mmCIF file of C-alpha atoms and ligand atoms in Angstrom:
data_model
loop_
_atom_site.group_PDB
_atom_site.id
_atom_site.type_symbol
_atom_site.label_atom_id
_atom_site.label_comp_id
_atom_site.label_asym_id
_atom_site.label_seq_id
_atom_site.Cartn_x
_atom_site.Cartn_y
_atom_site.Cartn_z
ATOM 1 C CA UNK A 4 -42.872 25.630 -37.294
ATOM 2 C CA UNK A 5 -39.995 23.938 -39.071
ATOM 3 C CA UNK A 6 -37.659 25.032 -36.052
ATOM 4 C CA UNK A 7 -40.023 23.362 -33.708
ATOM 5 C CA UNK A 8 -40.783 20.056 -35.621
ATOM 6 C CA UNK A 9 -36.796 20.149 -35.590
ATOM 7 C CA UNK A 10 -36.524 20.990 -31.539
ATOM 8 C CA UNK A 11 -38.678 18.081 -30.477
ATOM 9 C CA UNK A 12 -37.118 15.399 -32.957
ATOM 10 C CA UNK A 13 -33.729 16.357 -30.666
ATOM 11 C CA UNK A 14 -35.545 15.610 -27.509
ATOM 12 C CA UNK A 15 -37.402 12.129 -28.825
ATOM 13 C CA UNK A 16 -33.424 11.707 -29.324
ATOM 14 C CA UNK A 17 -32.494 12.245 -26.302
ATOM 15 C CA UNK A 18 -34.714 10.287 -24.470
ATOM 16 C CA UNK A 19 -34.221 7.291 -26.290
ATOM 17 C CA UNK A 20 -30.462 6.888 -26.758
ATOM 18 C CA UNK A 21 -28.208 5.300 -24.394
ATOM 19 C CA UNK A 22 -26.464 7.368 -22.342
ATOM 20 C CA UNK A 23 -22.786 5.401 -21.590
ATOM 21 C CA UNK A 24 -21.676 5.539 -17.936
ATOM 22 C CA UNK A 25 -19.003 8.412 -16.880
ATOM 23 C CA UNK A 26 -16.143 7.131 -14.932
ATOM 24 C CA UNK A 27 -13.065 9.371 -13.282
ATOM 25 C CA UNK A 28 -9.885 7.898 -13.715
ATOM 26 C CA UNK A 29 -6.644 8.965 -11.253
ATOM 27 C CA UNK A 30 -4.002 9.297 -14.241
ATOM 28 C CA UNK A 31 -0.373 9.380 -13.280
ATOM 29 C CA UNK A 32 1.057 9.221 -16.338
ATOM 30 C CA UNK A 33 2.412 5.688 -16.139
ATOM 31 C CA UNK A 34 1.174 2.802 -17.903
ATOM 32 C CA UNK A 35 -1.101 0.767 -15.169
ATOM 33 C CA UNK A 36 -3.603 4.062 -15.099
ATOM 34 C CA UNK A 37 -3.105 3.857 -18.779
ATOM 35 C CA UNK A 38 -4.353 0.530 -18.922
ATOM 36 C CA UNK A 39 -6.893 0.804 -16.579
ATOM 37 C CA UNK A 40 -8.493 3.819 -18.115
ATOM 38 C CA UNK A 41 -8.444 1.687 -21.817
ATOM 39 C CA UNK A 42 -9.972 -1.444 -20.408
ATOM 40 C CA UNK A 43 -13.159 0.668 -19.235
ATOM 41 C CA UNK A 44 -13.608 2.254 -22.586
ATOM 42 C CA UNK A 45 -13.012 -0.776 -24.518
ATOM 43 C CA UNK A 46 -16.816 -1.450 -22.143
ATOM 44 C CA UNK A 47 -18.302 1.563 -23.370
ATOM 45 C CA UNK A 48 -18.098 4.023 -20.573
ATOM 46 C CA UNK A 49 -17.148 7.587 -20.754
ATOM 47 C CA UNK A 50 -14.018 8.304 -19.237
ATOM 48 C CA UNK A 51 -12.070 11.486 -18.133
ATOM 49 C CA UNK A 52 -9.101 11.860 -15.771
ATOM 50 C CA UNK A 53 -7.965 13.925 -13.211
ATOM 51 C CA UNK A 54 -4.459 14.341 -12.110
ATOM 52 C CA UNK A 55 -3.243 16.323 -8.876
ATOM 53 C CA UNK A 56 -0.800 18.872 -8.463
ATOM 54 C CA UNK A 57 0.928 18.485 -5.056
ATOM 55 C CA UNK A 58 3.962 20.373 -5.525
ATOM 56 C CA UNK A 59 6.665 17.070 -5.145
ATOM 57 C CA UNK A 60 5.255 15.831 -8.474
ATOM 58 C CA UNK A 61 8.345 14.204 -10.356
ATOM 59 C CA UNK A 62 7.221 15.371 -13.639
ATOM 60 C CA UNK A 63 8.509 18.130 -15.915
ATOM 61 C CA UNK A 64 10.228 20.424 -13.279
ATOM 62 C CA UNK A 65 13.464 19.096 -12.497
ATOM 63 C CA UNK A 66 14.011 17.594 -15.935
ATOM 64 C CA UNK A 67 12.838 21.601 -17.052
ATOM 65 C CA UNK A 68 15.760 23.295 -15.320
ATOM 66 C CA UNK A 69 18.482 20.981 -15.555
ATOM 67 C CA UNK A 70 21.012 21.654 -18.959
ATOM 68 C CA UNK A 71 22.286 18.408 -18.920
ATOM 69 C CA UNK A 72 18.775 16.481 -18.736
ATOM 70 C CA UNK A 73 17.531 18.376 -22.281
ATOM 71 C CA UNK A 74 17.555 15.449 -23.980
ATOM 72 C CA UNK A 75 14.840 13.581 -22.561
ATOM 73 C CA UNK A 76 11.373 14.233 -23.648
ATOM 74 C CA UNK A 77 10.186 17.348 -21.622
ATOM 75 C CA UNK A 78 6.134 16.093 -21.768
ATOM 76 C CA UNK A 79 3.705 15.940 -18.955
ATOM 77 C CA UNK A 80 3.144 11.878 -19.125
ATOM 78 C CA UNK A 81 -0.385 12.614 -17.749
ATOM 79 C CA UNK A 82 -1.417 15.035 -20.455
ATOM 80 C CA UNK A 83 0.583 12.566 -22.711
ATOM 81 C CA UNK A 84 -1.593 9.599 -21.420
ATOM 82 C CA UNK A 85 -4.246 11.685 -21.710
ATOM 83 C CA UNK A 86 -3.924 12.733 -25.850
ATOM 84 C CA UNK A 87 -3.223 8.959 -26.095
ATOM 85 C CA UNK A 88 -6.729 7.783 -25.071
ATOM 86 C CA UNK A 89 -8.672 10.248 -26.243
ATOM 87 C CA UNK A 90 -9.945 11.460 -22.601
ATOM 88 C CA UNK A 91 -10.118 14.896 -20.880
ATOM 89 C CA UNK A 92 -7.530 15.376 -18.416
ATOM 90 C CA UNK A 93 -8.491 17.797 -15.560
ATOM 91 C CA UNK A 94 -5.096 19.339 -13.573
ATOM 92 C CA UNK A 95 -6.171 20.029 -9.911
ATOM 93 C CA UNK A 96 -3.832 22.010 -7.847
ATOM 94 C CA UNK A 97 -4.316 20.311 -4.283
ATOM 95 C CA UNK A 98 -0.839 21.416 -3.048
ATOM 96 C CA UNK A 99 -2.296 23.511 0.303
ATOM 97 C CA UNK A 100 -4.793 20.830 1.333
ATOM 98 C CA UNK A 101 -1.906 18.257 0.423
ATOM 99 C CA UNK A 102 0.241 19.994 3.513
ATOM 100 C CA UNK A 103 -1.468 18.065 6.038
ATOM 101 C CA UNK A 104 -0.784 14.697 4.099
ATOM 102 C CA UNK A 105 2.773 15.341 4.060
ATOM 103 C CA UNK A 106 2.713 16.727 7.782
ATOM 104 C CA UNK A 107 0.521 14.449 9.480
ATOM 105 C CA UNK A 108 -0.110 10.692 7.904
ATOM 106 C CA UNK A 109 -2.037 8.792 10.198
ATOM 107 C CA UNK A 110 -0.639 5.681 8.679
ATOM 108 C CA UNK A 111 2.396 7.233 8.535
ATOM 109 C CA UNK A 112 5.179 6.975 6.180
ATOM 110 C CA UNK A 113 7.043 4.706 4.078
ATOM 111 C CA UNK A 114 11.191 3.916 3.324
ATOM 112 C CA UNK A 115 11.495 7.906 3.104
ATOM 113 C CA UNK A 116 8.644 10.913 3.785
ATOM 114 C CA UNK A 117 6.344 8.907 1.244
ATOM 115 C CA UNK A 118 3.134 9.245 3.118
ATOM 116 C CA UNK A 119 1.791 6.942 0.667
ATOM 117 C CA UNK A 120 -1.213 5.201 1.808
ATOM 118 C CA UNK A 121 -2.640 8.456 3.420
ATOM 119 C CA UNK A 122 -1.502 10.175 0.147
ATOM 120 C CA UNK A 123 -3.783 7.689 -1.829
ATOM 121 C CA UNK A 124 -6.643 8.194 0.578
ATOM 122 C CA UNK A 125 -6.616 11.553 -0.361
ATOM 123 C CA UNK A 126 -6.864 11.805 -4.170
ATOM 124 C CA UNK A 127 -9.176 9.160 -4.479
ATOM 125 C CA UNK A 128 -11.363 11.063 -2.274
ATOM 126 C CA UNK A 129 -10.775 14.436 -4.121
ATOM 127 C CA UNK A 130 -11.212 12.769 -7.076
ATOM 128 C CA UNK A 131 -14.249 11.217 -5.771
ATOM 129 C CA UNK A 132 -15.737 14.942 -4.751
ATOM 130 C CA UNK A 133 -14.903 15.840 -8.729
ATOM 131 C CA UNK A 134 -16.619 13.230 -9.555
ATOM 132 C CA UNK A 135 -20.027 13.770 -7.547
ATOM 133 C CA UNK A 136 -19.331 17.738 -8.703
ATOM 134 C CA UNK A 137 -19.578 16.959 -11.916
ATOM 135 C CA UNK A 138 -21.951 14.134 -11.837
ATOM 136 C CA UNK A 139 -20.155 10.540 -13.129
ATOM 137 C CA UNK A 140 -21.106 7.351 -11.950
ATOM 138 C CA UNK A 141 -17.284 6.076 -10.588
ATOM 139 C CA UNK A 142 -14.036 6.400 -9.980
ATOM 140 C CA UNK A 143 -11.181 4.139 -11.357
ATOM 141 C CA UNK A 144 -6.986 3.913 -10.970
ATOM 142 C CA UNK A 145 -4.611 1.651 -12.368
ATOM 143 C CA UNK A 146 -3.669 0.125 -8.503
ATOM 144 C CA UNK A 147 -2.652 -3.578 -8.513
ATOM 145 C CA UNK A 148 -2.474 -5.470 -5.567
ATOM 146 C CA UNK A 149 0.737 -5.744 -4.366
ATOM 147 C CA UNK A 150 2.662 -3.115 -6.195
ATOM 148 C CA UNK A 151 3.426 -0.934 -3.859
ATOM 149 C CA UNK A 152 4.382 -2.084 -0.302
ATOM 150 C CA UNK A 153 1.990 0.321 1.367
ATOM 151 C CA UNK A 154 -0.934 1.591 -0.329
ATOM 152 C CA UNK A 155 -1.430 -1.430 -2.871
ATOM 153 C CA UNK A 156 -1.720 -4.381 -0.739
ATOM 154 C CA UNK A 157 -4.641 -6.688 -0.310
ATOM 155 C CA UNK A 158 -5.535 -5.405 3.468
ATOM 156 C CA UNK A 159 -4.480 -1.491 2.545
ATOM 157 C CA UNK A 160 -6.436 -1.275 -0.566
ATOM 158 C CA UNK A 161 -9.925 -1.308 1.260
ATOM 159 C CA UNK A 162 -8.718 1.558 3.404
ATOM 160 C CA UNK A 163 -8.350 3.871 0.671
ATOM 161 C CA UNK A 164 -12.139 2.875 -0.794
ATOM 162 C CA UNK A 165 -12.923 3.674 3.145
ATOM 163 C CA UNK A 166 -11.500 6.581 3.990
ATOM 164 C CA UNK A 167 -11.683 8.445 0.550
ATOM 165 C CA UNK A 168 -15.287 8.379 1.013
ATOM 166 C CA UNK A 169 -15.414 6.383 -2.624
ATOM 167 C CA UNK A 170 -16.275 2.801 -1.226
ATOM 168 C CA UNK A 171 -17.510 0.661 -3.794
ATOM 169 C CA UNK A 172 -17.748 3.004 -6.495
ATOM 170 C CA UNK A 173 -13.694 2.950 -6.445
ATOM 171 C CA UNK A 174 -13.190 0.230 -9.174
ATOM 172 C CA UNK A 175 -9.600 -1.001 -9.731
ATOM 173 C CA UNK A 176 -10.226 -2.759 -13.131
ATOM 174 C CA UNK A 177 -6.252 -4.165 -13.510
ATOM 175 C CA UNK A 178 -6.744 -6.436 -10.352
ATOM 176 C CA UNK A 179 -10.911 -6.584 -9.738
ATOM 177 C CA UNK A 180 -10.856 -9.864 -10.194
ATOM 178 C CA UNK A 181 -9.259 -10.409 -6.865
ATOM 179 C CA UNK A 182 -11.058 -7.672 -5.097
ATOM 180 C CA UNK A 183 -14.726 -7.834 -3.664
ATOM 181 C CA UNK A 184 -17.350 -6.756 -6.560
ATOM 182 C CA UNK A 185 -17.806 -3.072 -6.760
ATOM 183 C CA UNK A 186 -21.238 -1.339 -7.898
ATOM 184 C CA UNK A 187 -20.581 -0.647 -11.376
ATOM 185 C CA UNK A 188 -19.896 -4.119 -11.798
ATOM 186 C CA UNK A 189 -23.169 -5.286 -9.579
ATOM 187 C CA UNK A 190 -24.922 -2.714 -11.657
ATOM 188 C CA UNK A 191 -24.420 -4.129 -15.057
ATOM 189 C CA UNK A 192 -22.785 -0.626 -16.278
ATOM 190 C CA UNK A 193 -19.100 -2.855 -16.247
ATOM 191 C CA UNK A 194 -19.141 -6.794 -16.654
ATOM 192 C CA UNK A 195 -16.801 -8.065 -14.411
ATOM 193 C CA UNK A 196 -15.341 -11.109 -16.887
ATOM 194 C CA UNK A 197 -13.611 -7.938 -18.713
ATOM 195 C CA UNK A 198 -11.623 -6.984 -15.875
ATOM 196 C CA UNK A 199 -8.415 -8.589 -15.055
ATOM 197 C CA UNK A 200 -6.750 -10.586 -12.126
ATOM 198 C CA UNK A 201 -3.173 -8.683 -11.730
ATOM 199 C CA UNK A 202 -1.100 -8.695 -8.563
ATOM 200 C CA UNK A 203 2.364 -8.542 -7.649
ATOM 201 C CA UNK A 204 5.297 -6.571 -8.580
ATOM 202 C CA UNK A 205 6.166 -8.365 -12.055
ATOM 203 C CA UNK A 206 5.438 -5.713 -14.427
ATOM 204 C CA UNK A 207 4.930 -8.645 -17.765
ATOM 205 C CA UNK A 208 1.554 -9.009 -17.806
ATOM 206 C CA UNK A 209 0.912 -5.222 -17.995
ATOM 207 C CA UNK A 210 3.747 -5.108 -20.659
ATOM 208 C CA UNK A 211 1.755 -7.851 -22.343
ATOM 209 C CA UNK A 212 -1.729 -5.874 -22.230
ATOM 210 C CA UNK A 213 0.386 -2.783 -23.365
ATOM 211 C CA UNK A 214 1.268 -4.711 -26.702
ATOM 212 C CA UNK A 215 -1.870 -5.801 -27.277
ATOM 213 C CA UNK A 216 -3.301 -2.231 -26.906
ATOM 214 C CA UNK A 217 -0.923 -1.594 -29.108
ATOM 215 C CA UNK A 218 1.112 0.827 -26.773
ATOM 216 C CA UNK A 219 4.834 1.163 -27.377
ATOM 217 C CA UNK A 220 5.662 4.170 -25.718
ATOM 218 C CA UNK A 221 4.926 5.006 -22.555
ATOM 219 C CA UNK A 222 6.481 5.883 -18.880
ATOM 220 C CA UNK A 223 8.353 3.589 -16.700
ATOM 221 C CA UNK A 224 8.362 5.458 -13.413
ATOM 222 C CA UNK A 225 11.356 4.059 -11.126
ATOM 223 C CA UNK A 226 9.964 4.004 -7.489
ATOM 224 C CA UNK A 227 7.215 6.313 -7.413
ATOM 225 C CA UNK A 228 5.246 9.219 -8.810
ATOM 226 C CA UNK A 229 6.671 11.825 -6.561
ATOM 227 C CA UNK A 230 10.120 13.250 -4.981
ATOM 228 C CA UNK A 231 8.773 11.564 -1.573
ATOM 229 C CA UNK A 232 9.763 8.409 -2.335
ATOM 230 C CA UNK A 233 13.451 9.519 -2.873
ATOM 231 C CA UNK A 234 15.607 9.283 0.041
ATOM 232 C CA UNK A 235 17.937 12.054 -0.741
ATOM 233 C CA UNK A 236 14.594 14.203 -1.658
ATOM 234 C CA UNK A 237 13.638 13.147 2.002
ATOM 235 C CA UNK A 238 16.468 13.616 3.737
ATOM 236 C CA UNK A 239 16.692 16.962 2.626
ATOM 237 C CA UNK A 240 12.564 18.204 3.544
ATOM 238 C CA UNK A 241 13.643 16.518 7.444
ATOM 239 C CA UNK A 242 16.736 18.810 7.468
ATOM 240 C CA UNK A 243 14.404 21.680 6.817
ATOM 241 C CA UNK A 244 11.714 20.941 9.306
ATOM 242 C CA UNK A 245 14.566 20.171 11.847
ATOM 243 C CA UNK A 246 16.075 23.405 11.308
ATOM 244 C CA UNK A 247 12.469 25.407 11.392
ATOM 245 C CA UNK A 248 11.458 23.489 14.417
ATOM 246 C CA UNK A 249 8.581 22.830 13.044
ATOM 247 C CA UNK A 250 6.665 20.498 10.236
ATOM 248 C CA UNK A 251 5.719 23.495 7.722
ATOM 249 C CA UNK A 252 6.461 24.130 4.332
ATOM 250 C CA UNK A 253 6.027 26.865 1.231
ATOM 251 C CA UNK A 254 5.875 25.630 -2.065
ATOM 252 C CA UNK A 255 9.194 27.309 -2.757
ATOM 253 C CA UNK A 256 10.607 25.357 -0.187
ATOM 254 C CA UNK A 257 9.613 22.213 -1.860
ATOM 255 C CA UNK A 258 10.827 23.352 -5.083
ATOM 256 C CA UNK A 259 13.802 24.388 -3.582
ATOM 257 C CA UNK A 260 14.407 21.188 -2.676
ATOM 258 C CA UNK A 261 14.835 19.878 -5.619
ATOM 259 C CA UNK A 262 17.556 21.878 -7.257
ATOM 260 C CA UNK A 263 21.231 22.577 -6.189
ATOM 261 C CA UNK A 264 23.751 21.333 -3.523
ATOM 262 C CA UNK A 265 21.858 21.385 -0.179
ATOM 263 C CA UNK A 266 24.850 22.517 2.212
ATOM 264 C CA UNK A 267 24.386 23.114 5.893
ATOM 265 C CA UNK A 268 27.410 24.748 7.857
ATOM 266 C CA UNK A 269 25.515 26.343 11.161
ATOM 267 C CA UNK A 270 22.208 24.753 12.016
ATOM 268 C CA UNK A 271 20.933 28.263 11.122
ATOM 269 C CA UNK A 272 21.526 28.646 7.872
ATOM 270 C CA UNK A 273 22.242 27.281 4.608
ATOM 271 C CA UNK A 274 23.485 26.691 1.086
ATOM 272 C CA UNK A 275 21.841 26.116 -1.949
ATOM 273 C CA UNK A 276 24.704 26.085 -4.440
ATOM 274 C CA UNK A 277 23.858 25.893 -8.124
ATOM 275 C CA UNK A 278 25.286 22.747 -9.925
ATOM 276 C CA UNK A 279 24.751 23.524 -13.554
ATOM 277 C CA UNK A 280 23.985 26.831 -15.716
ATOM 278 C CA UNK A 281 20.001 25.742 -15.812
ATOM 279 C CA UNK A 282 20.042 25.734 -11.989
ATOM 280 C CA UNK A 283 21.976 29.002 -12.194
ATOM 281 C CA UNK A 284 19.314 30.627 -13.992
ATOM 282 C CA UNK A 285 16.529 29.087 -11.643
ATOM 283 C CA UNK A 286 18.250 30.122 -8.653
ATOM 284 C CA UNK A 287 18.655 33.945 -9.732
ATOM 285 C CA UNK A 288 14.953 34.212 -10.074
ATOM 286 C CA UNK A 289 15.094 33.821 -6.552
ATOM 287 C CA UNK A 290 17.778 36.414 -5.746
ATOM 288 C CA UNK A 291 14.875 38.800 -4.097
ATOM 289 C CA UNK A 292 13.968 36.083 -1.645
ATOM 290 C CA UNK A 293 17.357 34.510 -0.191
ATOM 291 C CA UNK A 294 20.625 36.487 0.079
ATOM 292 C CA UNK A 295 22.924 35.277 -3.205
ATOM 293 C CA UNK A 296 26.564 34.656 -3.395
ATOM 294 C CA UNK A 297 28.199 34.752 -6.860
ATOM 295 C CA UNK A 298 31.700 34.788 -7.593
ATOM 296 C CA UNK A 299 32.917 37.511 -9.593
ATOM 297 C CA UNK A 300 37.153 36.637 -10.171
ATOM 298 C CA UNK A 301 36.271 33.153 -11.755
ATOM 299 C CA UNK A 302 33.175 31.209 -13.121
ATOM 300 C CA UNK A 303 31.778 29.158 -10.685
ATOM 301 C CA UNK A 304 27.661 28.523 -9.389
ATOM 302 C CA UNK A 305 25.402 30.852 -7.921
ATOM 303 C CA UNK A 306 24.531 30.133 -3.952
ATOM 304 C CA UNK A 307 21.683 31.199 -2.269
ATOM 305 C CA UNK A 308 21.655 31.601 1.454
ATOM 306 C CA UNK A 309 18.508 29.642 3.415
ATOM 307 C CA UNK A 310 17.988 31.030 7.041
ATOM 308 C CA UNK A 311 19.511 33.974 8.960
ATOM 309 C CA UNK A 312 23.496 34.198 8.707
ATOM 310 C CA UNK A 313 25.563 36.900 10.735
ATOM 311 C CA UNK A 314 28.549 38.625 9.264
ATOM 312 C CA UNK A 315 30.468 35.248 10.171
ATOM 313 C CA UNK A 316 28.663 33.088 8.506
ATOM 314 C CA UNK A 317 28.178 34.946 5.412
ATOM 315 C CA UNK A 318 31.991 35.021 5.028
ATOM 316 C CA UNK A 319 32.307 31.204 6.020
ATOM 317 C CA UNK A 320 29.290 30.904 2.711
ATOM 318 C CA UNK A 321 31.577 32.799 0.414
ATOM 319 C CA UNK A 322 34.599 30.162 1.367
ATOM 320 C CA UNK A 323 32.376 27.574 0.664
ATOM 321 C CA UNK A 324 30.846 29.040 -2.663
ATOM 322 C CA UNK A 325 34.834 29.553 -3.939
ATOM 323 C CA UNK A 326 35.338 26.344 -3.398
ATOM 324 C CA UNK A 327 32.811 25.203 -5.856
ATOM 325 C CA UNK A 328 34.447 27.963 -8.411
ATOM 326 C CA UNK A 329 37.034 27.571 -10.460
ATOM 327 C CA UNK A 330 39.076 29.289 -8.580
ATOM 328 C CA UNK A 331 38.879 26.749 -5.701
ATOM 329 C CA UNK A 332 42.383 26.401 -5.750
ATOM 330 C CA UNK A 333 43.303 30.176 -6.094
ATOM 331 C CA UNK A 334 44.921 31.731 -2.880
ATOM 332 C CA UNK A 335 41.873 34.932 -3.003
ATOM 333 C CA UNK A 336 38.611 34.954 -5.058
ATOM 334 C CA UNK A 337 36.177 37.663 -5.009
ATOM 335 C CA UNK A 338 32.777 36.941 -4.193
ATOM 336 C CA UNK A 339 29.612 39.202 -4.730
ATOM 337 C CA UNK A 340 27.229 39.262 -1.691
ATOM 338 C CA UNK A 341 23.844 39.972 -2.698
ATOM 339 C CA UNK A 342 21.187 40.901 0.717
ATOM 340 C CA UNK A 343 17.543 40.644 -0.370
ATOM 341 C CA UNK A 344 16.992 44.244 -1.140
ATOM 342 C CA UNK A 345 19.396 44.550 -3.694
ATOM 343 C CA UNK A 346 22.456 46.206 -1.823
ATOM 344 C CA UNK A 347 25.629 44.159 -2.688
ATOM 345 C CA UNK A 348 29.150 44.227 -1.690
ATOM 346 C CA UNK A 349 32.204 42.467 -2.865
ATOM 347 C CA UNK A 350 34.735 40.449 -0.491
ATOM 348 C CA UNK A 351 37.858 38.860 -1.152
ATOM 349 C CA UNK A 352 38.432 35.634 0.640
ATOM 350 C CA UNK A 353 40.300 32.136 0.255
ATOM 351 C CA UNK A 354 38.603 29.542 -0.857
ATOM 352 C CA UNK A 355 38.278 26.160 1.768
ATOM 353 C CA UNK A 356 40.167 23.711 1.181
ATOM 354 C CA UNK A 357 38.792 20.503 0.581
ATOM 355 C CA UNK A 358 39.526 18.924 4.112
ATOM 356 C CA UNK A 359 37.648 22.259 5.814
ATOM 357 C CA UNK A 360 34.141 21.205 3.633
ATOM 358 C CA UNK A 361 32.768 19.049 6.625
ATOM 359 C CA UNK A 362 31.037 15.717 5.002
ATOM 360 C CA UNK A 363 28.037 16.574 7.339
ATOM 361 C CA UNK A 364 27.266 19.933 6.072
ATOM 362 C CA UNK A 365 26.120 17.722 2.926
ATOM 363 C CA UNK A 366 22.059 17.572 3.910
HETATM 364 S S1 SF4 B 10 4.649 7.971 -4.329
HETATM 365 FE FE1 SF4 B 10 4.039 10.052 -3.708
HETATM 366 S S2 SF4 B 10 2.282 10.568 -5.016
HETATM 367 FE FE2 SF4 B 10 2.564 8.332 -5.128
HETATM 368 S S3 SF4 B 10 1.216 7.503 -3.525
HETATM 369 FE FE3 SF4 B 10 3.232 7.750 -2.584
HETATM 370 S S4 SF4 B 10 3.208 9.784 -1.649
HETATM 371 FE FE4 SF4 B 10 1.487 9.699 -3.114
#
């Protein structure tokens, strides 16, 4: 009897408590999602974030391999942000739908392979399918009108609420001021004179809210939030879908990317030459997957090979790997050549000189 009287004082509860609003918040781990996300819980709503995984995400990896970069913090900003506020943060791994983003932007790309207007298009509206999945009322980011020369301008900005499938349940609380009311603001469950008026690219006033928040630490990202938007990043993913003949990518590839010298000799094949003892000890881990040149008669990087080399080339790769050794200047190093399936053989060559290293092999 007592556990009943108990049960039904619970439910009486229930039904008469407010229940606040639950919004979904794209956080990138930068400070304008940051602020966004803290301006709609200083209103009362319920907020958790989601944050994507698409495989050319700046964060973390790089920074992880790379000796000389150990003394920067090595934190996820998102999960960072995330502790910060006080919110759930939800990692979704969207890297295989994510192909056809990079692939095939209908609004095509920006100053490099940045697809980023399609790119936006797409989390909002995978954030949006979280969001009806899991049953909140809307979806916010930290976008400001006029940021970002593609995907945050005045006439771009309604095509993401569009074509994510989000519309007006999208709210953008740095810069809703300027924007057309959204429902959670026609709906009472945000008042619009809390939101703000930001535009442009002058980063103050967000500094200013930052302060006031009482925020002192937090991400600058230079550029953008993934390798896209870097133009030697870029050049490097069009040198690989030139030489495959085809748009298509692994998510090794894209990692791949990322770390090393990126030299090609022959359109056919290859180098990825090691330029530190962190990318060393990434690139062995791939030693079953590419064939591996190491050489053996001085210190100097590990190379993997990308593509299909003859006899020819392979010796032309072990020239080129001496030449990053320290015995570059030796008249004969020996070089270990690895093949996939663990055979290896040891050759003695002479290094190239530095005139024979064609600039354009440099991808
Ligand atoms: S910078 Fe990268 S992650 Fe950010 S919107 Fe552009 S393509 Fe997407």
């Amino acid at each position: 009897m007592i556990l009943l009287l108990f049960c039904s004082d619970i439910s009486m509860d229930k039904t008469t408590k407010h229940t606040p609003r639950k919004a979904v918040a794209l956080v990138s781990g930068g400070l304008d999602s940051m602020l966004a996300v803290k301006v709609v819980q200083d209103q009362g709503v319920h907020v958790e974030g989601v944050n994507f995984f698409t495989g050319f995400c700046v964060e973390g990896h790089t920074h992880a391999i790379r000796k000389n970069d150990r003394a920067r913090p090595k934190r996820n900003n998102a999960l960072w942000v995330a502790e910060q506020l006080g919110i759930k943060l939800h990692i979704l791994d969207v890297s295989e739908p994510y192909k056809d983003v990079v692939i095939n932007p209908r609004h095509g790309y920006g100053a490099n392979l940045n697809p980023c207007l399609d790119c936006k298009g797409f989390m909002v509206n995978k954030a949006y399918e979280w969001m009806q999945e899991h049953g909140f009322d809307f979806l916010i980011t930290g976008e400001v009108i006029g940021q970002r020369p593609m995907s945050q301008r005045k006439d771009t900005m309604p095509v993401v609420s569009k074509e994510s499938g989000a519309g007006d349940l999208l709210l953008r609380p740095l810069c809703a001021k300027l924007l057309p009311e959204t429902r959670p603001e026609r709906e009472g469950w945000i008042q619009r004179e809390a939101l703000l008026d930001f535009s442009g690219r002058n980063r103050k006033p967000q500094m200013a809210l930052a302060a006031q928040y009482g925020f002192e630490d937090y991400a600058q990202p230079a550029g953008g939030c993934c390798f896209l938007t870097d133009a030697n990043y870029s050049s490097k993913l069009a040198d690989l879908w030139q030489a495959r003949g085809e748009k298509t990518y692994e998510i090794d590839d894209i990692v791949m990317l990322k770390v090393g010298r990126h030299l090609r000799p022959k359109p056919h094949f290859k180098l990825i030459i090691a330029r530190e003892e962190g990318e060393t000890n990434f690139l062995k881990g791939y030693r079953k997957r590419y064939i591996s040149l190491n050489t053996v008669s001085h210190s100097g990087p590990i190379a993997l090979v990308d593509g299909e080399p003859d006899e020819d080339d392979l010796a032309l790769a072990a020239r080129l790997v001496a030449r990053f050794s320290s015995g570059r200047d030796a008249q004969n190093v020996t070089v270990q050549v690895r093949l996939k399936d663990g055979a290896s053989r040891i050759v003695d060559i002479a290094p190239l000189s530095a005139a024979e290293v064609e600039p354009s092999w440099y991808v």
